[in-house]
PDB file of C-alpha atoms in Angstrom:
ATOM      1  CA  MET L 424      69.195  -5.223 -68.479  1.00 78.00           C
ATOM      2  CA  LEU L 425      72.540  -6.998 -68.258  1.00 91.00           C
ATOM      3  CA  LYS L 426      74.957  -7.982 -71.142  1.00 93.00           C
ATOM      4  CA  GLU L 427      74.629 -11.555 -72.232  1.00 95.00           C
ATOM      5  CA  THR L 428      78.348 -11.660 -71.521  1.00 96.00           C
ATOM      6  CA  VAL L 429      78.246 -10.473 -68.246  1.00 98.00           C
ATOM      7  CA  ALA L 430      75.523 -12.267 -66.985  1.00 97.00           C
ATOM      8  CA  GLY L 431      76.922 -15.172 -68.338  1.00 97.00           C
ATOM      9  CA  LEU L 432      79.734 -14.935 -66.108  1.00 98.00           C
ATOM     10  CA  LEU L 433      78.404 -14.184 -63.152  1.00 98.00           C
ATOM     11  CA  ASN L 434      76.327 -17.358 -63.612  1.00 97.00           C
ATOM     12  CA  ALA L 435      79.135 -19.359 -63.830  1.00 98.00           C
ATOM     13  CA  GLN L 436      80.708 -17.913 -60.817  1.00 98.00           C
ATOM     14  CA  VAL L 437      77.453 -18.622 -58.925  1.00 98.00           C
ATOM     15  CA  ASN L 438      78.482 -22.531 -59.464  1.00 97.00           C
ATOM     16  CA  LYS L 439      82.463 -21.583 -58.920  1.00 98.00           C
ATOM     17  CA  GLU L 440      81.166 -19.954 -55.417  1.00 98.00           C
ATOM     18  CA  PHE L 441      79.261 -23.002 -55.173  1.00 98.00           C
ATOM     19  CA  TYR L 442      82.262 -25.204 -55.486  1.00 98.00           C
ATOM     20  CA  SER L 443      84.448 -23.225 -53.188  1.00 98.00           C
ATOM     21  CA  ALA L 444      82.135 -24.255 -50.301  1.00 98.00           C
ATOM     22  CA  TYR L 445      82.251 -27.717 -50.980  1.00 97.00           C
ATOM     23  CA  LEU L 446      85.656 -27.714 -51.077  1.00 98.00           C
ATOM     24  CA  TYR L 447      85.989 -25.971 -47.912  1.00 98.00           C
ATOM     25  CA  LEU L 448      83.847 -28.550 -46.632  1.00 98.00           C
ATOM     26  CA  ALA L 449      86.464 -31.212 -47.665  1.00 98.00           C
ATOM     27  CA  PHE L 450      88.876 -29.086 -45.979  1.00 98.00           C
ATOM     28  CA  ALA L 451      86.689 -28.922 -42.602  1.00 98.00           C
ATOM     29  CA  ASN L 452      86.593 -32.731 -42.975  1.00 98.00           C
ATOM     30  CA  PHE L 453      89.961 -33.524 -43.377  1.00 98.00           C
ATOM     31  CA  TYR L 454      90.690 -30.921 -40.190  1.00 97.00           C
ATOM     32  CA  GLU L 455      87.974 -32.717 -38.563  1.00 97.00           C
ATOM     33  CA  GLU L 456      89.554 -35.919 -38.702  1.00 97.00           C
ATOM     34  CA  GLU L 457      92.761 -35.112 -37.539  1.00 96.00           C
ATOM     35  CA  GLY L 458      91.563 -33.973 -34.613  1.00 96.00           C
ATOM     36  CA  LEU L 459      92.002 -29.840 -35.299  1.00 97.00           C
ATOM     37  CA  LYS L 460      88.617 -28.930 -34.749  1.00 97.00           C
ATOM     38  CA  GLY L 461      89.523 -25.031 -34.827  1.00 97.00           C
ATOM     39  CA  PHE L 462      90.827 -25.492 -38.336  1.00 97.00           C
ATOM     40  CA  ALA L 463      87.731 -27.621 -39.289  1.00 97.00           C
ATOM     41  CA  ASN L 464      85.549 -24.350 -37.702  1.00 97.00           C
ATOM     42  CA  TRP L 465      87.501 -21.777 -39.753  1.00 97.00           C
ATOM     43  CA  TYR L 466      86.786 -23.791 -43.087  1.00 98.00           C
ATOM     44  CA  ARG L 467      83.378 -24.099 -41.951  1.00 97.00           C
ATOM     45  CA  VAL L 468      82.885 -20.510 -41.860  1.00 97.00           C
ATOM     46  CA  GLN L 469      84.681 -20.052 -45.033  1.00 97.00           C
ATOM     47  CA  ALA L 470      82.130 -22.261 -46.690  1.00 97.00           C
ATOM     48  CA  GLN L 471      79.389 -20.439 -45.179  1.00 97.00           C
ATOM     49  CA  GLU L 472      80.883 -17.240 -46.786  1.00 95.00           C
ATOM     50  CA  GLU L 473      81.403 -18.650 -50.117  1.00 97.00           C
ATOM     51  CA  ARG L 474      77.636 -19.739 -50.359  1.00 97.00           C
ATOM     52  CA  ASP L 475      76.720 -16.423 -49.582  1.00 96.00           C
ATOM     53  CA  HIS L 476      78.596 -15.083 -52.265  1.00 96.00           C
ATOM     54  CA  ALA L 477      76.875 -17.397 -54.584  1.00 97.00           C
ATOM     55  CA  MET L 478      73.547 -16.452 -53.265  1.00 96.00           C
ATOM     56  CA  LEU L 479      74.540 -12.861 -53.801  1.00 96.00           C
ATOM     57  CA  MET L 480      75.398 -13.313 -57.229  1.00 97.00           C
ATOM     58  CA  MET L 481      72.168 -14.871 -57.549  1.00 96.00           C
ATOM     59  CA  GLN L 482      70.187 -12.139 -56.027  1.00 96.00           C
ATOM     60  CA  TYR L 483      72.006  -9.264 -58.453  1.00 97.00           C
ATOM     61  CA  LEU L 484      70.848 -11.767 -61.532  1.00 97.00           C
ATOM     62  CA  GLN L 485      67.506 -11.998 -60.370  1.00 96.00           C
ATOM     63  CA  ASN L 486      66.952  -8.280 -59.491  1.00 96.00           C
ATOM     64  CA  ASN L 487      68.544  -7.912 -63.015  1.00 96.00           C
ATOM     65  CA  ASP L 488      65.708  -9.809 -65.046  1.00 96.00           C
ATOM     66  CA  CYS L 489      68.281 -12.522 -65.645  1.00 96.00           C
ATOM     67  CA  LYS L 490      67.803 -16.359 -65.456  1.00 95.00           C
ATOM     68  CA  VAL L 491      69.857 -18.429 -63.278  1.00 96.00           C
ATOM     69  CA  GLU L 492      71.105 -21.728 -64.016  1.00 95.00           C
ATOM     70  CA  LEU L 493      72.557 -24.033 -61.245  1.00 96.00           C
ATOM     71  CA  GLU L 494      74.796 -26.679 -62.976  1.00 95.00           C
ATOM     72  CA  ALA L 495      76.011 -29.742 -61.010  1.00 96.00           C
ATOM     73  CA  ILE L 496      79.210 -29.064 -58.341  1.00 95.00           C
ATOM     74  CA  ASP L 497      82.038 -30.758 -59.048  1.00 94.00           C
ATOM     75  CA  LYS L 498      83.575 -33.259 -56.566  1.00 95.00           C
ATOM     76  CA  PRO L 499      86.335 -31.039 -54.951  1.00 95.00           C
ATOM     77  CA  ASP L 500      89.721 -31.714 -56.037  1.00 89.00           C
ATOM     78  CA  ALA L 501      91.977 -31.762 -53.247  1.00 90.00           C
ATOM     79  CA  ASN L 502      95.020 -34.037 -52.796  1.00 92.00           C
ATOM     80  CA  LEU L 503      94.948 -33.566 -48.524  1.00 96.00           C
ATOM     81  CA  ASP L 504      98.007 -35.549 -47.052  1.00 96.00           C
ATOM     82  CA  LYS L 505      99.665 -33.066 -44.272  1.00 96.00           C
ATOM     83  CA  LYS L 506      98.074 -30.584 -42.169  1.00 96.00           C
ATOM     84  CA  ILE L 507      99.370 -27.600 -44.650  1.00 96.00           C
ATOM     85  CA  ASP L 508      98.008 -29.049 -47.798  1.00 97.00           C
ATOM     86  CA  PRO L 509      94.765 -27.653 -47.211  1.00 98.00           C
ATOM     87  CA  LEU L 510      96.125 -24.355 -46.023  1.00 97.00           C
ATOM     88  CA  ARG L 511      98.042 -24.106 -49.345  1.00 98.00           C
ATOM     89  CA  GLN L 512      95.774 -25.599 -51.657  1.00 98.00           C
ATOM     90  CA  GLY L 513      93.075 -22.839 -50.332  1.00 98.00           C
ATOM     91  CA  TYR L 514      95.446 -19.894 -51.230  1.00 98.00           C
ATOM     92  CA  ALA L 515      95.942 -21.239 -54.485  1.00 98.00           C
ATOM     93  CA  HIS L 516      92.295 -21.188 -54.768  1.00 98.00           C
ATOM     94  CA  GLU L 517      91.419 -17.821 -53.858  1.00 98.00           C
ATOM     95  CA  GLN L 518      93.924 -16.722 -56.133  1.00 98.00           C
ATOM     96  CA  TYR L 519      92.085 -18.550 -58.570  1.00 98.00           C
ATOM     97  CA  VAL L 520      88.654 -17.075 -57.765  1.00 98.00           C
ATOM     98  CA  THR L 521      90.296 -13.907 -57.584  1.00 98.00           C
ATOM     99  CA  GLY L 522      91.506 -14.000 -61.156  1.00 98.00           C
ATOM    100  CA  LEU L 523      87.642 -15.261 -62.302  1.00 98.00           C
ATOM    101  CA  ILE L 524      86.361 -12.198 -60.368  1.00 98.00           C
ATOM    102  CA  ASN L 525      88.792  -9.744 -62.047  1.00 98.00           C
ATOM    103  CA  ASN L 526      87.630 -11.533 -65.482  1.00 98.00           C
ATOM    104  CA  ILE L 527      84.402 -10.315 -64.960  1.00 98.00           C
ATOM    105  CA  TYR L 528      84.900  -7.211 -63.664  1.00 98.00           C
ATOM    106  CA  ASP L 529      86.867  -6.565 -66.727  1.00 98.00           C
ATOM    107  CA  ALA L 530      83.882  -8.001 -68.815  1.00 98.00           C
ATOM    108  CA  ALA L 531      81.595  -5.521 -67.117  1.00 98.00           C
ATOM    109  CA  TYR L 532      84.098  -2.661 -67.857  1.00 98.00           C
ATOM    110  CA  LYS L 533      83.869  -3.358 -71.485  1.00 97.00           C
ATOM    111  CA  GLU L 534      80.554  -3.568 -71.671  1.00 97.00           C
ATOM    112  CA  LYS L 535      80.244   0.088 -69.732  1.00 96.00           C
ATOM    113  CA  ASP L 536      78.226  -1.827 -66.986  1.00 97.00           C
ATOM    114  CA  PHE L 537      78.946   0.685 -64.269  1.00 96.00           C
ATOM    115  CA  ARG L 538      75.901  -1.138 -62.364  1.00 96.00           C
ATOM    116  CA  THR L 539      77.888  -4.284 -61.996  1.00 97.00           C
ATOM    117  CA  MET L 540      81.051  -3.262 -61.431  1.00 97.00           C
ATOM    118  CA  GLN L 541      79.871  -1.509 -58.232  1.00 96.00           C
ATOM    119  CA  PHE L 542      78.703  -4.618 -57.408  1.00 97.00           C
ATOM    120  CA  LEU L 543      81.883  -6.328 -58.061  1.00 97.00           C
ATOM    121  CA  ASP L 544      83.520  -3.975 -55.852  1.00 97.00           C
ATOM    122  CA  TRP L 545      82.832  -5.713 -52.954  1.00 95.00           C
ATOM    123  CA  PHE L 546      83.770  -8.785 -54.416  1.00 97.00           C
ATOM    124  CA  VAL L 547      87.266  -7.584 -55.415  1.00 97.00           C
ATOM    125  CA  LYS L 548      87.737  -6.230 -51.695  1.00 96.00           C
ATOM    126  CA  GLU L 549      86.734  -9.230 -50.123  1.00 94.00           C
ATOM    127  CA  GLN L 550      88.885 -11.149 -52.525  1.00 96.00           C
ATOM    128  CA  GLY L 551      92.099  -9.259 -50.806  1.00 97.00           C
ATOM    129  CA  GLU L 552      91.055 -10.027 -48.027  1.00 95.00           C
ATOM    130  CA  GLU L 553      90.629 -13.398 -48.509  1.00 96.00           C
ATOM    131  CA  GLU L 554      93.967 -13.714 -50.064  1.00 97.00           C
ATOM    132  CA  THR L 555      95.468 -12.167 -47.053  1.00 97.00           C
ATOM    133  CA  ASN L 556      94.045 -14.693 -44.691  1.00 96.00           C
ATOM    134  CA  ALA L 557      95.003 -17.946 -46.329  1.00 97.00           C
ATOM    135  CA  LEU L 558      98.328 -16.467 -46.716  1.00 98.00           C
ATOM    136  CA  ASP L 559      98.543 -15.609 -42.984  1.00 97.00           C
ATOM    137  CA  LEU L 560      97.251 -18.876 -41.908  1.00 96.00           C
ATOM    138  CA  ILE L 561      99.986 -20.481 -44.407  1.00 97.00           C
ATOM    139  CA  LYS L 562     102.762 -18.276 -42.267  1.00 97.00           C
ATOM    140  CA  LYS L 563     101.287 -19.184 -38.926  1.00 95.00           C
ATOM    141  CA  MET L 564     101.128 -23.030 -39.847  1.00 95.00           C
ATOM    142  CA  GLU L 565     104.913 -22.697 -41.200  1.00 95.00           C
ATOM    143  CA  LEU L 566     105.835 -20.934 -37.751  1.00 93.00           C
ATOM    144  CA  PHE L 567     103.678 -23.387 -35.215  1.00 90.00           C
ATOM    145  CA  GLY L 568     102.606 -26.483 -37.229  1.00 83.00           C
ATOM    146  CA  GLU L 569     105.393 -28.786 -36.041  1.00 84.00           C
ATOM    147  CA  ASP L 570     105.254 -27.461 -31.975  1.00 90.00           C
ATOM    148  CA  ALA L 571     102.271 -29.231 -30.446  1.00 92.00           C
ATOM    149  CA  ARG L 572     101.551 -26.667 -27.857  1.00 93.00           C
ATOM    150  CA  SER L 573     101.869 -23.939 -30.310  1.00 93.00           C
ATOM    151  CA  LEU L 574      99.253 -25.941 -33.057  1.00 91.00           C
ATOM    152  CA  TYR L 575      96.797 -26.182 -30.192  1.00 94.00           C
ATOM    153  CA  MET L 576      97.108 -22.611 -29.556  1.00 93.00           C
ATOM    154  CA  LEU L 577      96.266 -22.182 -32.946  1.00 93.00           C
ATOM    155  CA  ASP L 578      93.905 -24.102 -33.357  1.00 93.00           C
ATOM    156  CA  SER L 579      92.119 -23.076 -30.375  1.00 94.00           C
ATOM    157  CA  GLU L 580      91.972 -19.504 -31.892  1.00 92.00           C
ATOM    158  CA  LEU L 581      90.508 -20.904 -35.416  1.00 95.00           C
ATOM    159  CA  ASN L 582      87.499 -22.425 -32.884  1.00 91.00           C
ATOM    160  CA  GLY L 583      86.648 -19.091 -32.079  1.00 90.00           C
ATOM    161  CA  ARG L 584      85.770 -17.391 -35.390  1.00 86.00           C
ATOM    162  CA  VAL L 585      82.425 -16.866 -36.128  1.00 87.00           C
ATOM    163  CA  TYR L 586      80.302 -16.673 -39.395  1.00 87.00           C
ATOM    164  CA  ASN L 587      79.661 -12.726 -39.892  1.00 82.00           C
ATOM    165  CA  PRO L 588      76.989 -12.316 -43.059  1.00 82.00           C
ATOM    166  CA  PRO L 589      78.262  -9.991 -46.008  1.00 78.00           C
ATOM    167  CA  SER L 590      76.242  -6.545 -45.454  1.00 71.00           C
ATOM    168  CA  LEU L 591      75.916  -6.008 -48.803  1.00 64.00           C
ATOM    169  CA  VAL L 592      72.666  -4.160 -50.309  1.00 58.00           C
ATOM    170  CA  LEU L 593      71.910  -4.981 -53.478  1.00 60.00           C
TER     171      LEU L 593
END
């Protein structure tokens, strides 16, 4: 049985992961309106990933006989004016989520909850990849975003991204 502290943090994280999906859908909508379908695709895939992160956490809680309580999902807090805004806000958000995951890991460590620590290992690694991908997109936009042809090529590259569900075994 999970300790109440760890279960509570995981339960709260479920909501935060669904919020992340919502935020990334807002980014996708922004890029659709800008005519950048590849960027929109990239963020739709991100939204799917975040949804699956929430689902994995829900399943973990259920597998450990913990009640899952779904909370209201806040409206995305995004101020999007320039094409780079979603990228920068996405990177900041990934850093925030990394901190949340680290906090849950720390709580599990303090409780000597090794099973939850092992479960969270995947998320720790995933957050490293998420931050790297987000920062790479910012760098590419800063390099190529002002040139229409380069932006077109970058948008085309991002349009090729497909969703690969996580293969985490619970």
